């Protein structure tokens, strides 16, 4: 079984998508980036072009333990408007597999009816677009199998949390050390 499915749509936030892929692959977890269109090239919000590993039609969602929705605009909105992505979030949730989103990405989880008031986080201001309210002012929120994070600078923390959940706490600590995360305490 593969570990993480990362959905990409034009306008995705590059830091949020690629940081997660990088951190999890450092932990030897299996991650596939997946374009929601019929082409592998996806353009980020800051005009960085990436080649997704696969297109949606080339995957079997049953092969993955977790799914991830990066933010960015219009990327998160494009993902939210894609019925297959919203349906995928519901299937993962019904199977109690990990469903995670960052920044504006929680709007996809909101469209799927998966967010609970006061039990998620998102980029400040995104909550105005959601049906559910009361986001927490926290970097990463874990509520059962739903994991949300605030935004770009916090993607690395989300990545380490996913390594801990999909891998081991020891591997998460090892990756954190290798990324020099403990050194950040001097600056924050």
Coordinates of N, CA and C in Angstrom, one line a residue, residues 107-176:
X107 N -11.3 24.0 2.4 CA -12.5 24.3 1.8 C -13.0 23.0 1.0
X108 N -12.1 22.2 0.6 CA -12.4 20.9 0.0 C -13.1 20.0 1.0
X109 N -12.5 20.0 2.2 CA -13.0 19.1 3.3 C -14.4 19.7 3.8
X110 N -14.5 21.0 3.7 CA -15.8 21.6 4.1 C -16.9 21.2 3.0
X111 N -16.5 21.2 1.8 CA -17.5 20.9 0.7 C -17.9 19.4 0.9
X112 N -17.0 18.6 1.4 CA -17.3 17.2 1.6 C -18.0 16.9 2.9
X113 N -18.2 18.0 3.7 CA -18.9 17.9 5.0 C -18.1 17.2 6.1
X114 N -16.7 17.3 6.0 CA -15.9 16.6 7.0 C -15.4 17.5 8.1
X115 N -15.5 18.8 8.0 CA -14.9 19.7 9.1 C -16.0 19.8 10.2
X116 N -15.5 19.9 11.4 CA -16.3 20.2 12.6 C -15.9 21.5 13.2
X117 N -16.9 22.3 13.6 CA -16.7 23.6 14.2 C -15.7 23.5 15.4
X118 N -14.7 24.4 15.4 CA -13.7 24.4 16.5 C -12.8 23.2 16.5
X119 N -12.7 22.5 15.4 CA -11.9 21.3 15.4 C -11.0 21.2 14.1
X120 N -10.7 22.4 13.6 CA -9.8 22.5 12.4 C -9.1 23.8 12.4
X121 N -8.2 24.0 11.5 CA -7.5 25.2 11.2 C -7.4 25.5 9.7
X122 N -7.2 26.7 9.3 CA -7.0 27.1 7.9 C -6.3 28.4 7.9
X123 N -6.0 28.9 6.7 CA -5.4 30.2 6.5 C -6.4 31.3 7.0
X124 N -5.9 32.3 7.8 CA -6.8 33.3 8.3 C -7.6 34.0 7.1
X125 N -8.9 34.0 7.3 CA -9.8 34.6 6.3 C -10.5 33.6 5.4
X126 N -9.9 32.4 5.3 CA -10.5 31.3 4.5 C -11.8 30.9 5.2
X127 N -11.9 31.0 6.5 CA -13.1 30.5 7.2 C -14.4 31.3 6.7
X128 N -14.2 32.5 6.2 CA -15.4 33.2 5.6 C -16.0 32.5 4.4
X129 N -15.3 31.6 3.8 CA -15.8 30.9 2.7 C -16.4 29.5 3.0
X130 N -16.3 29.2 4.3 CA -16.7 27.8 4.8 C -18.1 27.8 5.4
X131 N -18.7 26.7 5.3 CA -20.0 26.5 6.0 C -19.8 26.4 7.5
X132 N -18.7 25.7 7.9 CA -18.4 25.5 9.3 C -17.6 26.6 9.8
X133 N -17.7 26.9 11.1 CA -16.9 28.1 11.7 C -16.0 27.7 12.8
X134 N -15.4 28.7 13.4 CA -14.5 28.6 14.6 C -13.2 27.8 14.3
X135 N -12.4 28.2 13.3 CA -11.2 27.5 13.1 C -10.3 27.8 14.4
X136 N -9.4 26.9 14.7 CA -8.5 27.1 15.8 C -7.2 27.9 15.3
X137 N -6.7 28.7 16.1 CA -5.5 29.5 15.8 C -4.2 28.6 16.2
X138 N -4.1 27.5 15.5 CA -3.0 26.5 15.7 C -2.4 26.1 14.4
X139 N -1.1 25.8 14.5 CA -0.3 25.4 13.3 C -0.9 24.2 12.6
X140 N -1.1 23.1 13.4 CA -1.7 21.8 12.9 C -2.7 21.3 13.9
X141 N -3.8 20.9 13.4 CA -4.9 20.3 14.2 C -5.2 18.9 13.7
X142 N -5.2 18.0 14.7 CA -5.5 16.6 14.4 C -6.8 16.3 15.1
X143 N -7.8 15.9 14.3 CA -9.1 15.6 14.9 C -9.5 14.3 14.3
X144 N -9.3 13.2 15.0 CA -9.5 11.8 14.5 C -8.6 11.6 13.3
X145 N -9.3 11.3 12.1 CA -8.5 11.1 10.9 C -8.4 12.3 10.0
X146 N -8.9 13.5 10.5 CA -8.8 14.7 9.7 C -7.7 15.6 10.3
X147 N -6.8 16.0 9.4 CA -5.7 16.8 9.8 C -5.7 18.1 9.0
X148 N -5.6 19.2 9.7 CA -5.5 20.5 8.9 C -4.4 21.3 9.4
X149 N -3.9 22.2 8.6 CA -2.8 23.1 9.0 C -3.1 24.5 8.4
X150 N -2.4 25.5 9.0 CA -2.7 26.9 8.6 C -2.2 27.4 7.3
X151 N -1.0 27.2 7.0 CA -0.5 27.8 5.7 C 1.0 27.5 5.4
X152 N 1.5 28.2 4.4 CA 2.8 27.9 3.8 C 4.0 27.6 4.8
X153 N 4.2 28.5 5.7 CA 5.4 28.4 6.6 C 5.2 27.2 7.5
X154 N 4.0 26.7 7.6 CA 3.7 25.6 8.6 C 3.7 24.2 7.8
X155 N 3.9 24.2 6.5 CA 3.9 23.0 5.8 C 4.9 22.0 6.3
X156 N 6.0 22.4 6.7 CA 7.1 21.5 7.2 C 6.7 20.8 8.5
X157 N 5.9 21.6 9.3 CA 5.4 21.0 10.6 C 4.4 19.9 10.2
X158 N 3.5 20.2 9.3 CA 2.5 19.3 8.9 C 3.2 18.0 8.3
X159 N 4.2 18.2 7.5 CA 4.9 17.1 6.9 C 5.5 16.2 8.0
X160 N 6.1 16.8 9.0 CA 6.7 16.0 10.1 C 5.6 15.2 10.9
X161 N 4.4 15.9 11.1 CA 3.3 15.3 11.8 C 2.8 14.1 10.9
X162 N 2.8 14.2 9.6 CA 2.3 13.1 8.8 C 3.3 12.0 8.8
X163 N 4.6 12.3 8.9 CA 5.6 11.2 9.1 C 5.4 10.5 10.4
X164 N 5.1 11.2 11.4 CA 4.8 10.5 12.7 C 3.6 9.6 12.6
X165 N 2.5 10.1 11.9 CA 1.3 9.3 11.8 C 1.4 8.2 10.9
X166 N 2.0 8.4 9.7 CA 2.1 7.4 8.7 C 3.3 6.5 8.8
X167 N 4.3 7.0 9.6 CA 5.5 6.2 9.8 C 5.6 6.0 11.3
X168 N 6.6 6.5 11.9 CA 6.8 6.4 13.4 C 7.3 7.7 14.0
X169 N 7.1 7.8 15.3 CA 7.6 9.0 16.0 C 9.1 9.1 15.9
X170 N 9.8 8.0 15.9 CA 11.3 8.0 15.8 C 11.7 8.5 14.4
X171 N 11.0 8.1 13.4 CA 11.3 8.6 12.0 C 11.0 10.0 11.9
X172 N 9.9 10.5 12.5 CA 9.6 11.9 12.5 C 10.7 12.7 13.2
X173 N 11.2 12.3 14.3 CA 12.2 13.0 15.0 C 13.5 13.0 14.2
X174 N 13.8 11.9 13.5 CA 15.0 11.8 12.7 C 14.9 12.8 11.5
X175 N 13.8 12.8 10.8 CA 13.6 13.8 9.7 C 13.6 15.2 10.2
X176 N 13.0 15.5 11.4 CA 13.0 16.8 12.0 C 14.5 17.3 12.2

